[in-house]
Tab-separated table of C-alpha atoms in Angstrom:
chain	number	residue	atom	x	y	z
E	1	MET	CA	-122.421	76.400	149.295
E	2	ALA	CA	-121.965	74.059	152.372
E	3	GLU	CA	-122.739	71.196	150.088
E	4	ALA	CA	-120.002	72.154	147.421
E	5	ALA	CA	-117.361	72.503	150.589
E	6	ALA	CA	-118.922	68.973	151.577
E	7	VAL	CA	-118.055	67.255	148.565
E	8	VAL	CA	-114.524	68.899	148.791
E	9	ALA	CA	-113.632	67.627	152.203
E	10	GLU	CA	-115.008	64.577	150.771
E	11	SER	CA	-112.456	64.170	148.336
E	12	LEU	CA	-109.847	65.325	150.400
E	13	ALA	CA	-110.164	63.102	153.226
E	14	GLY	CA	-108.548	59.971	153.182
E	15	TYR	CA	-104.865	61.539	152.141
E	16	ARG	CA	-102.412	61.479	154.473
E	17	ALA	CA	-98.873	60.360	155.500
E	18	ARG	CA	-98.041	56.832	155.317
E	19	ALA	CA	-95.426	54.681	157.147
E	20	ALA	CA	-92.101	53.952	155.324
E	21	ARG	CA	-92.095	50.466	156.463
E	22	ALA	CA	-95.608	50.050	154.876
E	23	VAL	CA	-94.740	51.262	151.945
E	24	LEU	CA	-91.525	49.780	150.812
E	25	GLU	CA	-91.251	47.709	147.865
E	26	GLN	CA	-94.210	49.420	146.392
E	27	VAL	CA	-94.586	52.271	144.012
E	28	VAL	CA	-94.310	55.827	145.332
E	29	LEU	CA	-95.591	59.358	143.651
E	30	PRO	CA	-94.313	62.751	143.995
E	31	GLY	CA	-95.788	64.595	146.621
E	32	GLU	CA	-96.336	61.344	149.276
E	33	GLU	CA	-94.913	62.188	152.882
E	34	LEU	CA	-93.217	58.819	154.207
E	35	LEU	CA	-92.947	58.855	158.388
E	36	LEU	CA	-89.954	56.743	159.467
E	37	PRO	CA	-90.170	54.353	162.358
E	38	GLU	CA	-89.750	56.588	165.115
E	39	GLN	CA	-92.946	59.130	164.272
E	40	GLU	CA	-95.248	55.853	163.718
E	41	ASP	CA	-95.685	55.351	167.534
E	42	GLY	CA	-96.526	59.314	167.896
E	43	GLU	CA	-98.977	59.275	164.806
E	44	GLY	CA	-100.595	55.991	165.639
E	45	PRO	CA	-104.672	55.987	167.350
E	46	GLY	CA	-103.308	55.059	170.573
E	47	GLY	CA	-99.891	56.374	170.348
E	48	ALA	CA	-99.948	59.316	172.866
E	49	GLY	CA	-101.087	56.418	175.916
E	50	GLU	CA	-98.839	53.981	175.203
E	51	ARG	CA	-95.148	55.270	174.781
E	52	PRO	CA	-93.005	53.540	177.669
E	53	LEU	CA	-91.512	56.748	179.717
E	54	ARG	CA	-87.940	57.283	178.614
E	55	LEU	CA	-85.533	59.009	180.678
E	56	ASN	CA	-83.623	61.055	177.922
E	57	ALA	CA	-86.869	62.088	176.084
E	58	GLY	CA	-84.488	63.547	173.125
E	59	ALA	CA	-82.891	61.021	172.051
E	60	ARG	CA	-84.038	58.433	168.909
E	61	SER	CA	-84.188	54.938	169.250
E	62	ARG	CA	-82.531	54.080	166.249
E	63	GLY	CA	-80.222	56.201	164.984
E	64	ARG	CA	-79.618	58.226	161.317
E	65	VAL	CA	-81.464	57.393	158.863
E	66	VAL	CA	-79.935	58.131	155.195
E	67	CYS	CA	-82.268	59.773	152.450
E	68	GLY	CA	-81.128	58.575	149.465
E	69	PRO	CA	-81.891	59.087	145.587
E	70	GLY	CA	-85.384	60.496	145.118
E	71	LEU	CA	-86.562	61.703	148.451
E	72	ARG	CA	-86.406	64.961	150.257
E	73	ARG	CA	-86.502	65.889	153.934
E	74	CYS	CA	-89.582	67.930	154.369
E	75	GLY	CA	-89.861	68.628	158.512
E	76	ASP	CA	-89.144	65.399	159.893
E	77	ARG	CA	-90.537	63.545	157.174
E	78	LEU	CA	-89.653	62.206	153.782
E	79	LEU	CA	-91.131	63.943	150.788
E	80	VAL	CA	-91.028	61.566	148.123
E	81	THR	CA	-89.984	63.514	144.523
E	82	LYS	CA	-89.250	60.806	142.319
E	83	CYS	CA	-91.703	57.941	140.842
E	84	GLY	CA	-90.173	54.753	141.300
E	85	ARG	CA	-90.247	51.867	144.045
E	86	LEU	CA	-89.024	52.594	147.850
E	87	ARG	CA	-86.205	50.678	149.016
E	88	HIS	CA	-84.539	50.397	151.967
E	89	LYS	CA	-81.150	48.712	153.239
E	90	GLU	CA	-80.627	47.729	156.864
E	91	PRO	CA	-77.144	49.467	158.360
E	92	GLY	CA	-74.608	47.037	157.973
E	93	SER	CA	-72.903	47.745	161.691
E	94	GLY	CA	-76.014	48.308	163.351
E	95	SER	CA	-76.047	52.335	164.195
E	96	GLY	CA	-77.659	54.619	161.994
E	97	GLY	CA	-81.045	53.810	161.074
E	98	GLY	CA	-80.531	52.373	157.408
E	99	VAL	CA	-80.802	54.261	153.478
E	100	TYR	CA	-84.364	54.844	152.557
E	101	TRP	CA	-84.146	55.430	148.388
E	102	VAL	CA	-86.555	55.264	145.220
E	103	ASP	CA	-85.778	52.965	142.606
E	104	SER	CA	-86.707	54.932	139.591
E	105	GLN	CA	-86.339	54.403	135.682
E	106	GLN	CA	-84.640	57.136	134.038
E	107	LYS	CA	-82.333	58.004	130.935
E	108	ARG	CA	-80.590	61.410	131.944
E	109	TYR	CA	-77.547	61.261	134.284
E	110	VAL	CA	-76.852	63.522	136.875
E	111	PRO	CA	-73.332	63.783	138.103
E	112	VAL	CA	-72.485	62.153	142.068
E	113	LYS	CA	-69.444	62.152	143.666
E	114	GLY	CA	-67.393	59.366	143.380
E	115	ASP	CA	-69.399	57.770	140.559
E	116	HIS	CA	-67.222	56.284	137.262
E	117	VAL	CA	-68.253	57.091	134.427
E	118	ILE	CA	-67.102	56.981	130.840
E	119	GLY	CA	-66.963	60.383	129.076
E	120	ILE	CA	-66.038	61.669	125.486
E	121	VAL	CA	-63.132	64.042	125.625
E	122	THR	CA	-64.552	67.091	123.425
E	123	ALA	CA	-61.925	69.701	123.978
E	124	LYS	CA	-58.589	70.407	125.320
E	125	SER	CA	-58.054	73.834	126.658
E	126	GLY	CA	-54.700	74.543	128.418
E	127	ASP	CA	-54.188	72.157	131.301
E	128	ILE	CA	-57.496	70.429	131.466
E	129	PHE	CA	-59.808	68.194	128.952
E	130	LYS	CA	-63.424	68.923	128.911
E	131	VAL	CA	-65.291	65.413	128.762
E	132	ASP	CA	-68.890	64.996	128.231
E	133	VAL	CA	-70.211	62.657	130.444
E	134	GLY	CA	-74.296	63.667	129.544
E	135	GLY	CA	-75.133	65.408	132.275
E	136	SER	CA	-75.831	69.391	131.863
E	137	GLU	CA	-72.359	70.233	131.551
E	138	PRO	CA	-69.183	68.941	130.566
E	139	ALA	CA	-66.576	67.662	133.260
E	140	SER	CA	-63.433	68.974	133.640
E	141	LEU	CA	-60.307	66.432	133.484
E	142	SER	CA	-56.499	67.811	134.267
E	143	TYR	CA	-54.161	65.981	132.485
E	144	LEU	CA	-51.984	65.431	136.030
E	145	ALA	CA	-54.871	63.177	136.977
E	146	PHE	CA	-53.547	60.119	135.241
E	147	GLU	CA	-51.077	57.902	136.832
E	148	GLY	CA	-47.397	58.141	136.165
E	149	ALA	CA	-48.807	61.555	134.516
E	150	THR	CA	-46.166	65.017	134.966
E	151	LYS	CA	-45.757	68.107	133.779
E	152	ARG	CA	-42.922	66.700	131.756
E	153	ASN	CA	-44.500	63.447	130.487
E	154	ARG	CA	-48.442	64.428	129.591
E	155	PRO	CA	-50.586	61.596	129.078
E	156	ASN	CA	-51.492	60.940	125.273
E	157	VAL	CA	-54.856	61.646	124.933
E	158	GLN	CA	-56.995	63.327	121.999
E	159	VAL	CA	-60.239	64.615	121.435
E	160	GLY	CA	-62.449	61.867	121.006
E	161	ASP	CA	-61.221	59.252	123.133
E	162	LEU	CA	-63.463	57.531	125.311
E	163	ILE	CA	-62.281	58.067	129.328
E	164	TYR	CA	-63.424	56.020	132.338
E	165	GLY	CA	-62.932	57.972	135.482
E	166	GLN	CA	-64.711	59.109	138.577
E	167	PHE	CA	-66.025	62.282	140.239
E	168	VAL	CA	-64.428	63.838	142.621
E	169	VAL	CA	-66.607	66.864	143.213
E	170	ALA	CA	-70.162	66.699	141.344
E	171	ASN	CA	-72.492	68.850	143.373
E	172	LYS	CA	-75.665	71.411	142.022
E	173	ASP	CA	-73.333	74.584	142.523
E	174	MET	CA	-70.118	73.425	141.002
E	175	GLU	CA	-68.926	72.353	137.422
E	176	PRO	CA	-68.185	68.593	137.881
E	177	GLU	CA	-64.166	67.300	138.026
E	178	MET	CA	-63.183	64.387	137.452
E	179	VAL	CA	-59.998	62.218	137.782
E	180	CYS	CA	-58.637	59.152	136.159
E	181	ILE	CA	-56.737	57.840	139.390
E	182	ASP	CA	-57.703	56.913	142.902
E	183	SER	CA	-56.783	58.753	146.365
E	184	CYS	CA	-53.112	56.718	146.416
E	185	GLY	CA	-51.995	57.612	142.768
E	186	ARG	CA	-52.693	54.391	141.106
E	187	ALA	CA	-55.125	54.090	137.963
E	188	CYS	CA	-56.975	51.003	138.896
E	189	GLY	CA	-58.424	50.503	135.456
E	190	MET	CA	-59.354	53.857	134.898
E	191	GLY	CA	-57.694	55.730	132.097
E	192	VAL	CA	-58.256	55.901	128.254
E	193	ILE	CA	-60.359	53.123	126.992
E	194	GLY	CA	-58.387	51.555	123.896
E	195	GLN	CA	-58.865	51.596	120.479
E	196	ASP	CA	-61.963	49.337	118.719
E	197	GLY	CA	-65.056	48.281	120.366
E	198	LEU	CA	-68.633	50.189	120.472
E	199	LEU	CA	-70.369	52.777	122.836
E	200	PHE	CA	-73.859	52.433	123.449
E	201	LYS	CA	-76.255	53.835	125.871
E	202	VAL	CA	-78.946	52.141	127.865
E	203	THR	CA	-80.986	53.254	131.173
E	204	LEU	CA	-79.801	54.035	134.566
E	205	GLY	CA	-81.322	51.577	135.809
E	206	LEU	CA	-80.471	48.836	133.607
E	207	ILE	CA	-76.850	50.086	134.722
E	208	ARG	CA	-77.544	49.329	137.890
E	209	ARG	CA	-78.664	45.731	137.572
E	210	LEU	CA	-75.690	44.683	135.679
E	211	LEU	CA	-73.894	46.000	138.283
E	212	ALA	CA	-75.273	44.238	141.244
E	213	PRO	CA	-73.386	41.770	142.923
E	214	ASP	CA	-75.227	38.427	141.602
E	215	CYS	CA	-76.098	39.499	138.083
E	216	GLU	CA	-76.564	36.404	136.219
E	217	ILE	CA	-77.007	38.413	133.010
E	218	LEU	CA	-73.122	39.180	133.096
E	219	GLN	CA	-72.173	35.885	134.090
E	220	GLU	CA	-74.198	34.183	130.873
E	221	VAL	CA	-72.434	36.927	128.770
E	222	GLY	CA	-69.268	36.050	129.989
E	223	LYS	CA	-69.609	32.368	128.895
E	224	LEU	CA	-70.583	33.384	125.576
E	225	TYR	CA	-67.928	34.821	123.896
E	226	PRO	CA	-64.486	36.580	125.451
E	227	LEU	CA	-64.599	39.870	125.650
E	228	GLU	CA	-63.968	43.187	127.413
E	229	ILE	CA	-66.724	45.434	129.056
E	230	VAL	CA	-66.786	49.199	130.707
E	231	PHE	CA	-69.905	49.742	132.389
E	232	GLY	CA	-70.271	53.565	133.701
E	233	MET	CA	-72.830	54.747	135.823
E	234	ASN	CA	-74.234	57.132	132.972
E	235	GLY	CA	-75.699	55.106	131.256
E	236	ARG	CA	-72.879	54.178	128.811
E	237	ILE	CA	-71.326	51.111	128.641
E	238	TRP	CA	-68.070	50.199	125.868
E	239	VAL	CA	-67.835	46.259	124.661
E	240	LYS	CA	-65.297	44.929	122.810
E	241	ALA	CA	-65.352	41.251	121.499
E	242	LYS	CA	-62.569	39.465	118.917
E	243	THR	CA	-65.025	40.216	115.868
E	244	ILE	CA	-66.749	43.118	115.037
E	245	GLN	CA	-70.048	40.822	114.726
E	246	GLN	CA	-69.533	39.232	118.212
E	247	THR	CA	-69.377	42.753	119.290
E	248	LEU	CA	-72.518	44.618	117.686
E	249	ILE	CA	-74.189	40.586	118.962
E	250	LEU	CA	-73.232	41.503	122.563
E	251	ALA	CA	-74.125	45.631	122.499
E	252	ASN	CA	-77.647	44.180	121.072
E	253	ILE	CA	-77.941	41.708	123.750
E	254	LEU	CA	-77.336	44.273	126.313
E	255	GLU	CA	-79.630	46.713	124.770
E	256	ALA	CA	-82.614	44.153	124.783
E	257	CYS	CA	-82.254	42.881	127.970
E	258	GLU	CA	-84.078	45.856	129.342
E	259	HIS	CA	-87.439	44.505	128.177
E	260	MET	CA	-86.763	40.486	128.070
E	261	THR	CA	-87.828	38.594	130.782
E	262	ALA	CA	-85.264	35.806	132.150
E	263	ASP	CA	-86.923	32.874	129.907
E	264	GLN	CA	-86.721	35.297	126.496
E	265	ARG	CA	-82.758	35.888	127.896
E	266	LYS	CA	-82.026	32.580	128.084
E	267	GLN	CA	-83.684	30.982	125.172
E	268	ILE	CA	-81.937	33.657	122.965
E	269	PHE	CA	-78.544	33.217	124.668
E	270	SER	CA	-78.836	28.889	124.136
E	271	ARG	CA	-79.524	29.639	120.601
E	272	LEU	CA	-76.199	32.160	120.344
E	273	ALA	CA	-73.846	29.646	122.213
E	274	GLU	CA	-75.360	26.544	119.727
E	275	SER	CA	-74.498	29.052	116.369
V	1	MET	CA	-132.104	78.744	141.655
V	2	GLU	CA	-128.817	78.874	144.168
V	3	GLY	CA	-130.002	75.447	145.910
V	4	THR	CA	-130.732	73.660	142.621
V	5	MET	CA	-127.026	74.021	141.116
V	6	GLN	CA	-125.631	73.012	144.249
V	7	THR	CA	-127.389	69.609	144.120
V	8	GLU	CA	-126.330	69.662	140.310
V	9	THR	CA	-122.987	69.847	140.959
V	10	LYS	CA	-122.698	67.331	143.714
V	11	ILE	CA	-124.165	64.937	141.740
V	12	ARG	CA	-122.362	65.987	138.575
V	13	ALA	CA	-119.019	65.807	140.985
V	14	GLU	CA	-119.871	62.213	142.555
V	15	SER	CA	-120.942	60.177	139.645
V	16	GLY	CA	-117.549	61.685	137.706
V	17	ILE	CA	-116.033	58.260	136.257
V	18	GLU	CA	-112.874	57.945	134.531
V	19	SER	CA	-114.000	55.691	131.798
V	20	GLY	CA	-117.645	56.027	131.164
V	21	PRO	CA	-119.789	56.576	128.017
V	22	ARG	CA	-120.905	60.469	128.390
V	23	GLY	CA	-124.419	60.649	129.195
V	24	PRO	CA	-127.059	63.582	130.741
V	25	SER	CA	-124.936	63.113	134.505
V	26	CYS	CA	-121.875	64.220	133.209
V	27	SER	CA	-118.602	62.391	133.340
V	28	LEU	CA	-115.051	62.764	132.906
V	29	ARG	CA	-114.197	61.082	129.127
V	30	HIS	CA	-112.428	58.151	128.994
V	31	PHE	CA	-108.355	58.186	129.737
V	32	ALA	CA	-105.199	56.577	128.497
V	33	CYS	CA	-101.864	57.175	128.994
V	34	GLU	CA	-98.513	55.841	127.564
V	35	GLN	CA	-95.026	56.126	129.139
V	36	ASN	CA	-91.425	56.345	127.223
V	37	LEU	CA	-92.691	56.224	123.937
V	38	LEU	CA	-90.163	58.452	122.234
V	39	SER	CA	-86.619	57.337	122.166
V	40	ARG	CA	-84.709	60.618	122.213
V	41	PRO	CA	-86.395	62.793	125.140
V	42	ASP	CA	-85.550	61.924	128.257
V	43	GLY	CA	-89.145	61.714	129.062
V	44	SER	CA	-92.262	61.052	126.990
V	45	ALA	CA	-96.222	60.659	127.351
V	46	SER	CA	-99.098	60.633	125.430
V	47	PHE	CA	-102.312	61.553	127.555
V	48	LEU	CA	-105.544	60.720	125.594
V	49	GLN	CA	-108.951	62.445	127.002
V	50	GLY	CA	-111.744	61.285	124.829
V	51	ASP	CA	-110.136	62.166	121.052
V	52	THR	CA	-108.482	64.822	122.768
V	53	SER	CA	-105.042	63.808	122.315
V	54	VAL	CA	-101.334	65.282	123.206
V	55	LEU	CA	-97.661	63.993	122.730
V	56	ALA	CA	-95.449	65.600	125.349
V	57	GLY	CA	-91.300	65.111	125.548
V	58	VAL	CA	-89.564	66.328	128.147
V	59	TYR	CA	-85.364	66.669	127.973
V	60	GLY	CA	-83.672	67.683	130.856
V	61	PRO	CA	-81.662	68.411	133.371
V	62	ALA	CA	-79.877	69.856	130.401
V	63	GLU	CA	-77.371	72.212	129.223
V	64	VAL	CA	-78.702	76.097	128.895
V	65	LYS	CA	-77.324	78.908	127.459
V	66	VAL	CA	-75.678	81.250	129.313
V	67	SER	CA	-78.016	84.155	128.290
V	68	LYS	CA	-81.099	81.860	129.714
V	69	GLU	CA	-79.200	80.356	132.834
V	70	ILE	CA	-80.684	81.415	136.118
V	71	PHE	CA	-78.002	81.131	139.004
V	72	ASN	CA	-80.058	79.002	141.523
V	73	LYS	CA	-83.040	77.241	139.876
V	74	ALA	CA	-83.886	75.451	136.197
V	75	THR	CA	-84.759	77.211	133.297
V	76	LEU	CA	-88.040	75.907	132.398
V	77	GLU	CA	-89.277	76.039	129.103
V	78	VAL	CA	-92.535	74.986	127.134
V	79	THR	CA	-92.918	74.717	123.900
V	80	LEU	CA	-96.338	73.556	122.557
V	81	ARG	CA	-96.665	73.114	118.709
V	82	PRO	CA	-100.473	73.068	117.458
V	83	LYS	CA	-101.471	70.156	114.969
V	84	ILE	CA	-101.480	72.034	111.995
V	85	GLY	CA	-100.117	75.761	111.078
V	86	LEU	CA	-97.508	77.387	112.692
V	87	PRO	CA	-97.672	78.403	116.278
V	88	GLY	CA	-99.255	81.355	117.221
V	89	VAL	CA	-100.598	83.915	119.953
V	90	ALA	CA	-102.886	81.444	121.627
V	91	GLU	CA	-100.101	79.056	121.995
V	92	LYS	CA	-98.058	80.934	123.310
V	93	SER	CA	-99.993	82.429	126.193
V	94	ARG	CA	-100.829	78.292	126.631
V	95	GLU	CA	-97.112	77.400	127.088
V	96	ARG	CA	-96.696	80.074	129.646
V	97	LEU	CA	-99.877	79.113	131.560
V	98	ILE	CA	-98.390	75.665	131.455
V	99	ARG	CA	-95.047	76.909	132.186
V	100	ASN	CA	-96.272	78.498	135.438
V	101	THR	CA	-97.941	75.287	136.649
V	102	CYS	CA	-94.763	72.983	135.998
V	103	GLU	CA	-92.248	75.956	137.747
V	104	ALA	CA	-95.170	75.753	140.617
V	105	VAL	CA	-94.002	71.817	140.986
V	106	VAL	CA	-90.838	71.462	139.602
V	107	LEU	CA	-88.003	71.566	142.187
V	108	GLY	CA	-85.593	73.369	140.010
V	109	ALA	CA	-83.717	74.651	142.536
V	110	LEU	CA	-82.219	70.919	142.710
V	111	HIS	CA	-80.448	71.622	139.276
V	112	PRO	CA	-79.624	75.148	138.972
V	113	ARG	CA	-77.894	76.678	135.892
V	114	THR	CA	-79.634	73.709	133.569
V	115	SER	CA	-82.556	73.677	131.882
V	116	ILE	CA	-85.906	71.584	131.297
V	117	THR	CA	-87.460	71.568	128.236
V	118	VAL	CA	-91.074	70.378	127.589
V	119	VAL	CA	-91.988	69.937	124.262
V	120	LEU	CA	-96.037	69.092	123.541
V	121	GLN	CA	-97.383	68.120	120.275
V	122	VAL	CA	-101.283	68.488	119.537
V	123	VAL	CA	-102.182	64.977	117.909
V	124	SER	CA	-105.813	65.884	118.026
V	125	ASP	CA	-107.962	68.497	119.502
V	126	ALA	CA	-111.645	67.405	120.514
V	127	GLY	CA	-112.044	69.917	123.554
V	128	SER	CA	-110.476	70.530	126.723
V	129	LEU	CA	-106.843	70.694	125.006
V	130	LEU	CA	-105.069	72.709	127.965
V	131	ALA	CA	-106.345	70.411	130.785
V	132	CYS	CA	-104.716	67.505	128.319
V	133	CYS	CA	-101.877	69.149	127.592
V	134	LEU	CA	-101.017	69.705	131.532
V	135	ASN	CA	-101.545	66.157	132.080
V	136	ALA	CA	-99.256	64.744	129.141
V	137	ALA	CA	-96.856	67.854	130.569
V	138	CYS	CA	-97.084	66.179	133.988
V	139	MET	CA	-96.735	62.289	132.985
V	140	ALA	CA	-93.742	63.538	130.620
V	141	LEU	CA	-91.565	65.213	133.748
V	142	VAL	CA	-92.865	62.197	135.941
V	143	ASP	CA	-90.938	59.754	133.029
V	144	ALA	CA	-88.174	61.591	132.585
V	145	GLY	CA	-87.606	61.879	136.385
V	146	VAL	CA	-87.452	65.571	136.805
V	147	PRO	CA	-87.671	65.895	140.846
V	148	MET	CA	-91.318	67.490	141.720
V	149	ARG	CA	-93.018	68.348	145.183
V	150	ALA	CA	-96.338	67.224	143.828
V	151	LEU	CA	-98.327	65.938	140.508
V	152	PHE	CA	-100.453	67.958	138.783
V	153	CYS	CA	-103.707	67.914	136.421
V	154	GLY	CA	-105.678	70.300	134.285
V	155	VAL	CA	-109.592	69.407	134.765
V	156	THR	CA	-111.870	72.169	132.135
V	157	CYS	CA	-115.373	72.872	133.355
V	158	ALA	CA	-118.097	74.724	131.044
V	159	LEU	CA	-120.852	76.354	132.086
V	160	ASP	CA	-124.155	76.395	129.714
V	161	SER	CA	-126.423	79.411	129.042
V	162	ASP	CA	-128.764	77.727	131.703
V	163	GLY	CA	-126.298	77.352	134.186
V	164	THR	CA	-125.467	73.794	134.117
V	165	LEU	CA	-121.978	72.550	134.582
V	166	LEU	CA	-120.353	70.295	132.669
V	167	LEU	CA	-116.725	68.704	133.064
V	168	ASP	CA	-114.595	68.059	130.370
V	169	PRO	CA	-116.344	69.349	127.521
V	170	THR	CA	-116.104	68.473	123.992
V	171	ALA	CA	-115.421	71.022	121.596
V	172	LYS	CA	-119.146	71.754	120.395
V	173	GLN	CA	-120.222	71.839	124.293
V	174	GLU	CA	-116.776	74.336	124.589
V	175	LYS	CA	-118.197	76.486	121.835
V	176	GLU	CA	-121.896	76.697	122.750
V	177	ALA	CA	-120.843	77.549	126.453
V	178	ARG	CA	-121.007	80.851	128.075
V	179	ALA	CA	-118.212	80.173	130.114
V	180	VAL	CA	-115.013	77.662	129.660
V	181	LEU	CA	-112.963	77.357	132.970
V	182	THR	CA	-109.841	75.248	133.351
V	183	PHE	CA	-107.950	74.739	136.432
V	184	ALA	CA	-104.401	73.130	137.376
V	185	LEU	CA	-104.389	71.178	140.942
V	186	ASP	CA	-101.780	69.351	143.009
V	187	SER	CA	-102.311	65.902	144.601
V	188	VAL	CA	-101.075	66.925	147.878
V	189	GLU	CA	-104.118	68.761	148.848
V	190	ARG	CA	-105.877	69.756	145.796
V	191	LYS	CA	-104.633	73.369	145.728
V	192	LEU	CA	-105.325	75.544	142.958
V	193	LEU	CA	-101.874	76.181	140.937
V	194	MET	CA	-103.338	78.002	137.746
V	195	SER	CA	-106.643	78.944	136.618
V	196	THR	CA	-107.697	80.263	133.102
V	197	THR	CA	-111.400	81.057	132.239
V	198	LYS	CA	-112.950	82.607	129.541
V	199	GLY	CA	-116.777	83.807	129.048
V	200	LEU	CA	-119.443	85.140	132.034
V	201	TYR	CA	-119.961	83.479	135.051
V	202	SER	CA	-120.312	84.507	138.867
V	203	ASP	CA	-118.710	84.416	141.970
V	204	ALA	CA	-120.626	81.380	143.373
V	205	GLU	CA	-120.648	79.730	140.227
V	206	LEU	CA	-116.912	80.197	139.901
V	207	GLN	CA	-116.857	78.368	143.637
V	208	GLN	CA	-119.125	75.527	142.104
V	209	CYS	CA	-116.894	74.957	139.530
V	210	LEU	CA	-113.220	74.839	141.666
V	211	ALA	CA	-115.132	72.329	143.862
V	212	ALA	CA	-116.499	70.213	140.860
V	213	ALA	CA	-112.459	70.354	139.318
V	214	GLN	CA	-110.986	69.293	142.688
V	215	ALA	CA	-113.946	66.217	142.835
V	216	ALA	CA	-112.650	65.049	139.608
V	217	SER	CA	-108.783	65.658	139.776
V	218	GLN	CA	-108.938	62.620	142.378
V	219	HIS	CA	-109.895	60.562	139.487
V	220	VAL	CA	-107.454	61.679	137.295
V	221	PHE	CA	-104.730	61.294	140.184
V	222	ARG	CA	-105.717	57.790	140.605
V	223	PHE	CA	-105.613	56.848	137.084
V	224	TYR	CA	-102.105	58.406	137.427
V	225	ARG	CA	-101.467	55.857	140.023
V	226	GLU	CA	-102.520	53.061	138.480
V	227	SER	CA	-101.000	53.644	135.149
V	228	LEU	CA	-97.818	54.592	137.046
V	229	GLN	CA	-98.312	51.050	138.836
V	230	ARG	CA	-98.646	49.107	136.040
V	231	ARG	CA	-95.487	50.538	134.182
V	232	TYR	CA	-93.328	49.655	137.168
V	233	SER	CA	-94.543	46.310	137.884
V	234	LYS	CA	-93.378	45.146	134.594
V	235	SER	CA	-89.985	45.160	135.165
């Protein structure tokens, strides 16, 4: 019996929480615990004897650390709940400890407040529209949430239309609600998306990559053909070019961008630019 | 007798390698896993253990019927389809075991009133089927991005008529064994999540099998880590 216990002990040994700083940009798995920078001092081998004396022992040296997607608070540590690369962003203004999050690849969208998404109107019931955004339930959109809409001047929205809007209420306990105006009442590009064009679905990670500030893919695509493009954070892209063929080519390129390396992409773009 | 059995367990557990030929010092069979191979489900994985192969697809968190919704957590549904024939009672009982394991690990409280569906299809069965289903379900849940508090794996042990312990038995070894035990273990502290056993065994043998399964599970988790790192290194 003792030997069996020894075998088990060997296999369990070597597991302990790692410092978040040490694991940045590496793949983390669900179930791992990460230590925040303040706690590392106490957990190290010589920590107890070497910590400097502080007058206010309870205050943290760095402010609040924000725990982003893929991480949960578990006691005073971070528990990883999704598989992906751990990322960190330093705070801009110096207060707070920055944001930690896990960059994971996913197809299914979960509504988040403030996200701009493309939805499809599925039903009109009374004063609200039911919009399918790809989540677990349809979002509701009031007819007054459009620029210049009043009770007499209703917006022209039919079932099957595409809507670009943002979430004002999106949490796990309530039905998501979206609007097509900002807090000042201006549309800012939101509302019903026009006729024609093509709507297709990609993974959420690709959308985030395309919307990053210095994305080359988008600049190269813009040089190819004149186009209109709308990105929804729920993985939907609407694209429209002058002819149907150009629209289809753009849709195929964007879908394939996920799997191509930068060189392959440049080859394809140069070939298309010639023809 | 007790002493010899314990030593044998120790030998078998220490020599467990994840990809090696099956010899008299028993080891786990060769593993292979592929993720994101189906286009429709939100997450999918195919897990191979030797010749046993299971394909898993996960949909969720998605809409749920009002009759099945739970107000404070996600409804987890598991469907297991055999290779030939219609699903029967054995499949139903395996579905329930897999569902209980998944519910212990998935953070359902983050997605109340939604449904998470796991569909498993047996592609080939050459022993240790339930363990392979558990592994495929875990990889598919990770691929779908369902929040989990730990990873889990399945390990099967078979006890021979003369008391030798075999990990990851083939179909022939399972048939000739006097007891077959399957355990589901979690990745954080190798705790036992689910156990299902068939046959005759003593209390001491159960503890030995559990210890051997816990030692073998670290190889499975190492394989998970390697395969997930490979997947994310491509992007």
